[in-house]
XYZ file of C-alpha atoms in Angstrom:
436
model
C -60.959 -167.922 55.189
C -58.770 -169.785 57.762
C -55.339 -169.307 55.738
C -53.543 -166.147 56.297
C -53.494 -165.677 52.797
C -57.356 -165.924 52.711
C -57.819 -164.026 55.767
C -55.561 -160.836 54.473
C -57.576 -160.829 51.059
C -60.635 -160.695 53.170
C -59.223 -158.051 54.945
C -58.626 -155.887 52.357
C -61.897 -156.497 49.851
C -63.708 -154.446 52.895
C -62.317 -151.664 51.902
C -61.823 -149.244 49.160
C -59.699 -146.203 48.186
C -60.259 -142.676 46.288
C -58.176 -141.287 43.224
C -55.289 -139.895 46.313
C -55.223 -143.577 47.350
C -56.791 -142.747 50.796
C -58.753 -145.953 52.361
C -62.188 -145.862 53.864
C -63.405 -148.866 55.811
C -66.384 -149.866 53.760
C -68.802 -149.886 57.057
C -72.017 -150.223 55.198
C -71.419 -152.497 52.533
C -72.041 -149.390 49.986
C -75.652 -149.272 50.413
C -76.001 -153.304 52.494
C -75.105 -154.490 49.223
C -71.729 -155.365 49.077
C -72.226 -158.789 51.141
C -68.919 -160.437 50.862
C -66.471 -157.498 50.281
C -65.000 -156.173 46.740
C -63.538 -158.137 44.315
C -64.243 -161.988 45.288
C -62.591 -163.817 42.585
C -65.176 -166.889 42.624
C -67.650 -164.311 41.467
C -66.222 -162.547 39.281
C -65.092 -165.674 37.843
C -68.168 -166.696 37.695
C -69.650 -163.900 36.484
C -66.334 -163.856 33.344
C -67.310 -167.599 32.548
C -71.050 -166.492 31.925
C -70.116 -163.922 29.700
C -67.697 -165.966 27.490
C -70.787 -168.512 27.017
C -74.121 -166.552 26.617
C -74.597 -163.015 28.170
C -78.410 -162.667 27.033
C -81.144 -165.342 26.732
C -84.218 -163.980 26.733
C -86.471 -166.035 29.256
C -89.720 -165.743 27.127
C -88.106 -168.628 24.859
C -84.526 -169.870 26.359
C -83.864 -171.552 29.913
C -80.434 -171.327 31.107
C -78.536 -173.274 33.098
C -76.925 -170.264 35.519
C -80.972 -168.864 36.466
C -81.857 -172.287 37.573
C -78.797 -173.154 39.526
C -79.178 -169.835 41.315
C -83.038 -170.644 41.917
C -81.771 -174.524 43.708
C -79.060 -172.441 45.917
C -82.140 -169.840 46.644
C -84.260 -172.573 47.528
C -81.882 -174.358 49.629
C -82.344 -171.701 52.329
C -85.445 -169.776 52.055
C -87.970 -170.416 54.782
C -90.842 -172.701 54.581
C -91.993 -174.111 51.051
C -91.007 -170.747 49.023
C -88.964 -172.500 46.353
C -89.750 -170.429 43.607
C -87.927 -167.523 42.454
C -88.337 -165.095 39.742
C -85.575 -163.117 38.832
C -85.780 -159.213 38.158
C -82.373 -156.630 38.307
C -83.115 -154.756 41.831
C -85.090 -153.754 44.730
C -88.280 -152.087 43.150
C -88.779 -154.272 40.157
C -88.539 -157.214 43.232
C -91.255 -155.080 45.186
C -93.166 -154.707 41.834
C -93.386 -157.854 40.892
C -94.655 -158.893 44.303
C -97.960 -157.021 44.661
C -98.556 -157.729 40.944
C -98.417 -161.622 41.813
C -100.243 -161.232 44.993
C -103.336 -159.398 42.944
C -102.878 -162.199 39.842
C -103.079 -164.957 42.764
C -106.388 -163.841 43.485
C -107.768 -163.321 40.611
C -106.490 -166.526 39.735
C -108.300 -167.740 42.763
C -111.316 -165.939 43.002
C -111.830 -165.189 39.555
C -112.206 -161.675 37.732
C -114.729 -159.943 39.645
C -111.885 -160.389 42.970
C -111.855 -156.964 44.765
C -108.615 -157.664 46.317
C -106.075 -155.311 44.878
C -105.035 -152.816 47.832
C -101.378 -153.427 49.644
C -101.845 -152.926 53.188
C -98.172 -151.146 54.227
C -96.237 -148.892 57.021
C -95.479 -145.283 57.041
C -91.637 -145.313 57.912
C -90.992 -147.840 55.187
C -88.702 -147.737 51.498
C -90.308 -150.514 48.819
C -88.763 -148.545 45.874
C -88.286 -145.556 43.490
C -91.293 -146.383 40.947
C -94.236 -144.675 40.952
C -95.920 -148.354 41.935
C -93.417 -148.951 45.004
C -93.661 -145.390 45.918
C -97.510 -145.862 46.084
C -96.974 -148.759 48.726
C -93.978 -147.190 50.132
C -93.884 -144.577 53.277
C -91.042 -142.825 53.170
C -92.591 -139.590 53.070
C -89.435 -137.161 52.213
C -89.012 -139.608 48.858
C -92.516 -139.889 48.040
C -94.210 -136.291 48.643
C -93.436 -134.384 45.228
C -94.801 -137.807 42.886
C -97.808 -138.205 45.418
C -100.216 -136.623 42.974
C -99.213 -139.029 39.979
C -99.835 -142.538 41.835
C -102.920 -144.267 43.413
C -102.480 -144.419 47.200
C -102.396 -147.638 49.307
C -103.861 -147.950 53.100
C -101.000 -147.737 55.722
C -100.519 -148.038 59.421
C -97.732 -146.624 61.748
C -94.919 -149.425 62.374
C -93.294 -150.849 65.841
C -91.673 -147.260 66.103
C -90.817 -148.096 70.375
C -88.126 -145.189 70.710
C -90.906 -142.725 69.094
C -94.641 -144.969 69.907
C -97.291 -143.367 67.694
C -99.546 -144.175 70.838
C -97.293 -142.861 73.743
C -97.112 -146.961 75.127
C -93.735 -148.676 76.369
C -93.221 -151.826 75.554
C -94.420 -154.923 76.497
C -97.055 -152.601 78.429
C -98.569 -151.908 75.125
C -99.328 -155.127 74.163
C -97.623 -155.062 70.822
C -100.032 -152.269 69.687
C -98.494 -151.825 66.347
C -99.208 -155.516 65.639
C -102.795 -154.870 66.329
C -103.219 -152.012 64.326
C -102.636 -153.623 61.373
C -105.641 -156.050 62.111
C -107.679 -152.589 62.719
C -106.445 -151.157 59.308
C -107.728 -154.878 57.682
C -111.157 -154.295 59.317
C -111.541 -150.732 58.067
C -111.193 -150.893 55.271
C -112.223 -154.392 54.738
C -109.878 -157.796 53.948
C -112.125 -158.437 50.455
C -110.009 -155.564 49.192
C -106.800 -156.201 50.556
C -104.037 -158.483 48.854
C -101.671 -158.411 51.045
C -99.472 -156.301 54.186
C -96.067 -155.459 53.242
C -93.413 -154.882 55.392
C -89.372 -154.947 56.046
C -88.575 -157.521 58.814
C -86.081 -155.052 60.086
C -86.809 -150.892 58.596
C -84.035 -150.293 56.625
C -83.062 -146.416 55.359
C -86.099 -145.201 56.367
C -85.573 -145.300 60.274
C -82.253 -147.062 60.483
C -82.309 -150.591 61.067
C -85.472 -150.131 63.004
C -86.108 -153.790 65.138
C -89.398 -155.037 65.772
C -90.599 -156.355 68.909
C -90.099 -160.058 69.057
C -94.197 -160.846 69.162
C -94.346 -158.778 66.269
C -94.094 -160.678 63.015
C -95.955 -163.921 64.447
C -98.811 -161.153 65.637
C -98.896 -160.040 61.858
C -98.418 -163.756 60.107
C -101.870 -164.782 62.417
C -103.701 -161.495 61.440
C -102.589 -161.698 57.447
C -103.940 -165.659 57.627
C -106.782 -165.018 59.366
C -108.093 -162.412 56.860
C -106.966 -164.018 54.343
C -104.273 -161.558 52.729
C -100.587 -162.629 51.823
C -97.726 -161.267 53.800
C -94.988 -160.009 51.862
C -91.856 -159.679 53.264
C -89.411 -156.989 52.192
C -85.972 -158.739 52.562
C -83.901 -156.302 49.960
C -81.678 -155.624 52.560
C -81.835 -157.904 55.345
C -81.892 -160.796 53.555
C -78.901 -163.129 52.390
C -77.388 -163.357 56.462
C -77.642 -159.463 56.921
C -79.071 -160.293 60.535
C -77.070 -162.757 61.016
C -79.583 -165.698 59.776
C -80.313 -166.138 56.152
C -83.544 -164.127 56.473
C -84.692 -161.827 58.823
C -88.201 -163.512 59.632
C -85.749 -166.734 60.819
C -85.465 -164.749 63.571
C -89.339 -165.392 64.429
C -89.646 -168.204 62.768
C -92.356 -166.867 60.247
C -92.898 -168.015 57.037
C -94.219 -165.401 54.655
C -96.002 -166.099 51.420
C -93.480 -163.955 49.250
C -90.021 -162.860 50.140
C -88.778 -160.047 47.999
C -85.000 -159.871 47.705
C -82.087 -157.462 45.478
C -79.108 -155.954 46.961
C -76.903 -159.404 48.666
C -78.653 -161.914 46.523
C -75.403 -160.748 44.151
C -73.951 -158.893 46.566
C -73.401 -156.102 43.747
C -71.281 -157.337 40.795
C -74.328 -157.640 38.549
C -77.603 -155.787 39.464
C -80.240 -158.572 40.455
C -83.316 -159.212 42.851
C -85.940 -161.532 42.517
C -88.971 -162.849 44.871
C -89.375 -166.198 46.591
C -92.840 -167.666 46.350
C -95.101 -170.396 48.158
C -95.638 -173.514 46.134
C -99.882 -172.756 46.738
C -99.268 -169.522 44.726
C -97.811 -170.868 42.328
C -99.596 -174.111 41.901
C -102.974 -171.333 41.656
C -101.298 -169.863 38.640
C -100.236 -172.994 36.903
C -103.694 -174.262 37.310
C -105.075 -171.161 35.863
C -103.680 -168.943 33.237
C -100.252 -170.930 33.557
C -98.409 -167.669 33.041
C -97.294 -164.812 35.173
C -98.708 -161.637 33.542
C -95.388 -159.458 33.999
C -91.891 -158.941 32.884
C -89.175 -157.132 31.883
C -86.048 -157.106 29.244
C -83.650 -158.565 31.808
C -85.890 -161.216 33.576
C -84.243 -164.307 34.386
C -80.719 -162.909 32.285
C -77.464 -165.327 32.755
C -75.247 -163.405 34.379
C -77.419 -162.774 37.502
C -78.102 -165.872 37.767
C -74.280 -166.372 37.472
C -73.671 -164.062 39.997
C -76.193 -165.418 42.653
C -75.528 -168.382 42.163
C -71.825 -167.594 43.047
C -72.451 -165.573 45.637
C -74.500 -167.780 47.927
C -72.032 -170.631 47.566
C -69.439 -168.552 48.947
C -71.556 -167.396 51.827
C -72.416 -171.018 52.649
C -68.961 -172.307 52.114
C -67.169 -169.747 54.393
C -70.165 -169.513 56.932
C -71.098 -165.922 57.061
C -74.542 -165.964 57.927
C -73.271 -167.262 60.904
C -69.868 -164.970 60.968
C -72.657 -162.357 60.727
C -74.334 -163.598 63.639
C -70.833 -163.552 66.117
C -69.476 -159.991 64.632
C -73.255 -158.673 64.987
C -73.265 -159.356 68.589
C -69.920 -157.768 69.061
C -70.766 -155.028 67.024
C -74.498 -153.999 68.849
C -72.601 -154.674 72.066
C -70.083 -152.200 71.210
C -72.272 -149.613 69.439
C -74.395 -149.915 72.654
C -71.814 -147.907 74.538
C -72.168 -145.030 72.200
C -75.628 -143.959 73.562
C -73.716 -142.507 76.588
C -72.172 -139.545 73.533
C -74.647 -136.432 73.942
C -76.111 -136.684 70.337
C -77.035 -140.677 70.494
C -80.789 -141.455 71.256
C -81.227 -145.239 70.607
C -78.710 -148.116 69.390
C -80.732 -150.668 67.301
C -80.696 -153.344 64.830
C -79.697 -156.479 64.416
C -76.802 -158.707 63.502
C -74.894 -156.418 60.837
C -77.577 -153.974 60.574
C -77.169 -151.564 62.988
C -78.753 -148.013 63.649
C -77.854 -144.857 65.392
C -80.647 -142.572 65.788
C -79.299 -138.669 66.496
C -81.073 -136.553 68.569
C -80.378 -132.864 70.181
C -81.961 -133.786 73.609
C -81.798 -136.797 75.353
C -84.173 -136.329 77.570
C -87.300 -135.294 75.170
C -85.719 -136.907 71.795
C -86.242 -133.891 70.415
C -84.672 -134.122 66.850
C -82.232 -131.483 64.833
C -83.908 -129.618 62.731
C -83.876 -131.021 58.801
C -81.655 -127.571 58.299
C -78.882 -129.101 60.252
C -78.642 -132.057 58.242
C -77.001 -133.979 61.411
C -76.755 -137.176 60.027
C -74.710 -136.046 57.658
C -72.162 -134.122 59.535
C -71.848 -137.446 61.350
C -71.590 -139.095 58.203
C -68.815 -136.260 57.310
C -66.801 -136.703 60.200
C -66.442 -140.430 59.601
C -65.338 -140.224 56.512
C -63.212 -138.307 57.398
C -61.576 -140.815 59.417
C -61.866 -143.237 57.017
C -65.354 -145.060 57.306
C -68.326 -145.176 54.974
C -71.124 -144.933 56.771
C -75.587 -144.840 55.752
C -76.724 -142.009 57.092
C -81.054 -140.994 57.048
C -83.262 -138.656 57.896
C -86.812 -137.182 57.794
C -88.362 -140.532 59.932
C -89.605 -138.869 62.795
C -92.474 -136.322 60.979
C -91.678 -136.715 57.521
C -89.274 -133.893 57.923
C -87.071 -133.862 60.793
C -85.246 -136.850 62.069
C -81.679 -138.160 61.552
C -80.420 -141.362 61.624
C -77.412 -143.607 60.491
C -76.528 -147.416 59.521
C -73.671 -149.138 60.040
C -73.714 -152.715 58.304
C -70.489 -154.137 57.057
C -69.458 -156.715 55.024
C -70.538 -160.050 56.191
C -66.941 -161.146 56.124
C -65.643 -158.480 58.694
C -63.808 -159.665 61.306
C -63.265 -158.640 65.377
C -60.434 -156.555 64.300
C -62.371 -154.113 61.469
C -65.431 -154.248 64.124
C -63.348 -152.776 66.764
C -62.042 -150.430 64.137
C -65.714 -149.340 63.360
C -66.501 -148.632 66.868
C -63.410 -146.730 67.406
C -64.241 -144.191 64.904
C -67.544 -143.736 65.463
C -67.022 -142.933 69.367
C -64.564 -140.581 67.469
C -66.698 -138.863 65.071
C -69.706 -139.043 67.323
C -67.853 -137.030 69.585
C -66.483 -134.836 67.137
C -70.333 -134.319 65.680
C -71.785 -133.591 69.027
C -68.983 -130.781 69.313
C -70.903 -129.165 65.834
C -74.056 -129.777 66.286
C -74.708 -128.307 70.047
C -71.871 -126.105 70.045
């Protein structure tokens, strides 16, 4: 990425143009997908070869060469001892997949008669558009009109500090939300719960919603102690989204099962897969020696391709750590925003920032869902030429808006400072509509 000639295809793969050939900055990597920009030739290269050689092997009788290289690459950088992967095509099947292994592992373990079967979750949280990830899921909005067709799963509020369920500041509180998912084990008992479930950093939901830093090692001693995996929901901050390879880096946590989609092939071929312990799958092997799940496109070629791909060239041109430097600049320079009348909190971390939109400053109070704020924000940046992920609904299930900005991993100081010139621009411009 050092040549001129590398750095002006960079340059332009972060963007992308409409049918009157007007450009839009692609400032949230279509939906924190598109890791590495549009277009990357060693990918689709990659992802060409695999289709001239075998497009479909069907995992239930054929290895391939192109799963298993991806799974090394995987394994190369995933935390801890989680060097098994099994591949699925996106986010929910990832999600699905995950509390079906966790309630196999103990039944594995335990034996039939285990009780453990419930997924201990968050309200604020996306895990998926199935009826099963809905269930564990708390994205209230998405979930409310299927809520009679799927079993429900306990929950607890998450580390919400701008909005605290419990009227605390932090570190005053003591990390209450940490503690509260310890109170939701006791209730309703640890012998029934598999595991807690949680995004490292709360994606759509909230908007790139950071914990507080005691947070995940609170959690990781609770889940142990009680004896109930932690499952950590990586689809979008994983792959150097925060600026390390995985979010719980940051904390230095090792969870029992990483779920992962979305930068794993940074979008040229739908993929996501989870990352597992060695002890859970060791308990299987011993056992059954199968994995009683699967789908159609399991373990096909030309994600494996893809990922494969795609992880090489975030290793080879260092963007976990590019992440890292343009993530500073970038919260640094979104920070100034909050002093624009509609901006209640700046958050996030590395490229995964969030704007959440308020009409008062001084009592957060929200718009009202009729406004639809986030997405006159969303409107005036586009007009200006940036793509932007705008939310709503977090702070009652109703109202709330709230926006992400999370480029490419590849963006450089000069599309950063372009990002934070047009949203002080459109900011501005939204205030001007919203409060008149």
């Amino acid at each position: 990425l050092s040549s001129s000639s590398a750095a002006s295809d960079v340059y332009k793969r972060q963007y992308i143009y409409d049918e009157k050939g007007n450009r839009y900055l692609d400032g949230c990597s279509g939906a924190l997908i598109s890791s590495i920009g549009h277009t990357v030739p060693e990918v689709v290269d990659a992802v060409s070869r695999q289709l001239a050689t075998m497009a479909f092997a069907h995992p239930s009788r054929w290895r391939n060469r192109a799963v298993e290289e991806a799974a090394e690459k995987i394994a190369e950088i995933t935390p801890g001892d989680l060097n098994w992967v099994w591949f699925v095509s996106g986010g929910s099947e990832a999600v699905e997949s995950a509390v079906k292994l966790a309630r196999q592992y103990y039944v594995e373990r335990d034996g039939s008669a285990s009780q453990k079967h419930l997924i201990l979750s968050r309200y604020n949280s996306y895990h998926g558009s199935t009826l099963g990830t809905m269930a564990v899921g708390g994205n209230m909005p998405r979930r409310r009109i299927y809520a009679p067709m799927f079993r429900e799963h306990p929950k607890v509020d998450t580390h919400y500090c701008y909005r605290c369920p419990w009227g605390q500041e932090y570190p005053a509180c003591g990390v209450m939300c940490a503690r509260q998912v310890e109170l939701a084990i006791r209730r309703t008992g640890p012998e029934y719960i598999a595991a807690f479930l949680a995004e490292p950093v709360v994606g759509s939901t909230v908007g790139a919603l950071n914990p507080p830093p005691e947070y995940w090692p609170m959690v990781r001693e609770i889940t142990t102690r009680y004896d109930i995996l932690l499952i950590a929901d990586e689809v979008m901050t994983g792959f150097g989204r925060t600026g390390k390879a995985f979010a719980v880096n940051h904390w230095d946590v090792i969870p029992d099962i990483i779920v992962a989609a979305k930068s794993m092939a940074a979008g040229y071929v739908p993929t996501g897969g989870i990352f597992v312990k060695e002890a859970i799958v060791e308990t299987i092997k011993k056992g059954s020696g199968a994995f009683v799940h699967g789908h159609t496109y399991n373990g096909n070629p030309l994600s494996g391709a893809a990922t494969a791909a795609t992880v090489q060239y975030m290793k080879k041109h260092g963007l976990f750590e590019n992440a890292a430097r343009q993530g500073k600049r970038l919260g640094e320079g979104m920070k100034k925003l909050e002093d624009i009348p509609i901006v209640g909190q700046v958050r996030g971390l590395g490229l995964m920032r969030g704007v959440e939109i308020v009409a008062d400053k001084a009592s957060k109070r929200p718009f009202p869902k009729a406004a639809k704020a986030a997405g006159v924000v969303s409107e005036e940046c586009t007009k200006r030429g940036l793509i932007i992920y705008p939310g709503a609904g977090m702070v009652d299930g109703v109202d709330g808006d709230n926006f992400m900005v999370a480029p490419p991993l590849v963006v450089q100081a000069e599309q950063i400072e372009e990002i934070l010139s047009i949203l002080g621009e459109s900011l501005e411009a939204a205030s001007g509509r919203l409060l008149g």
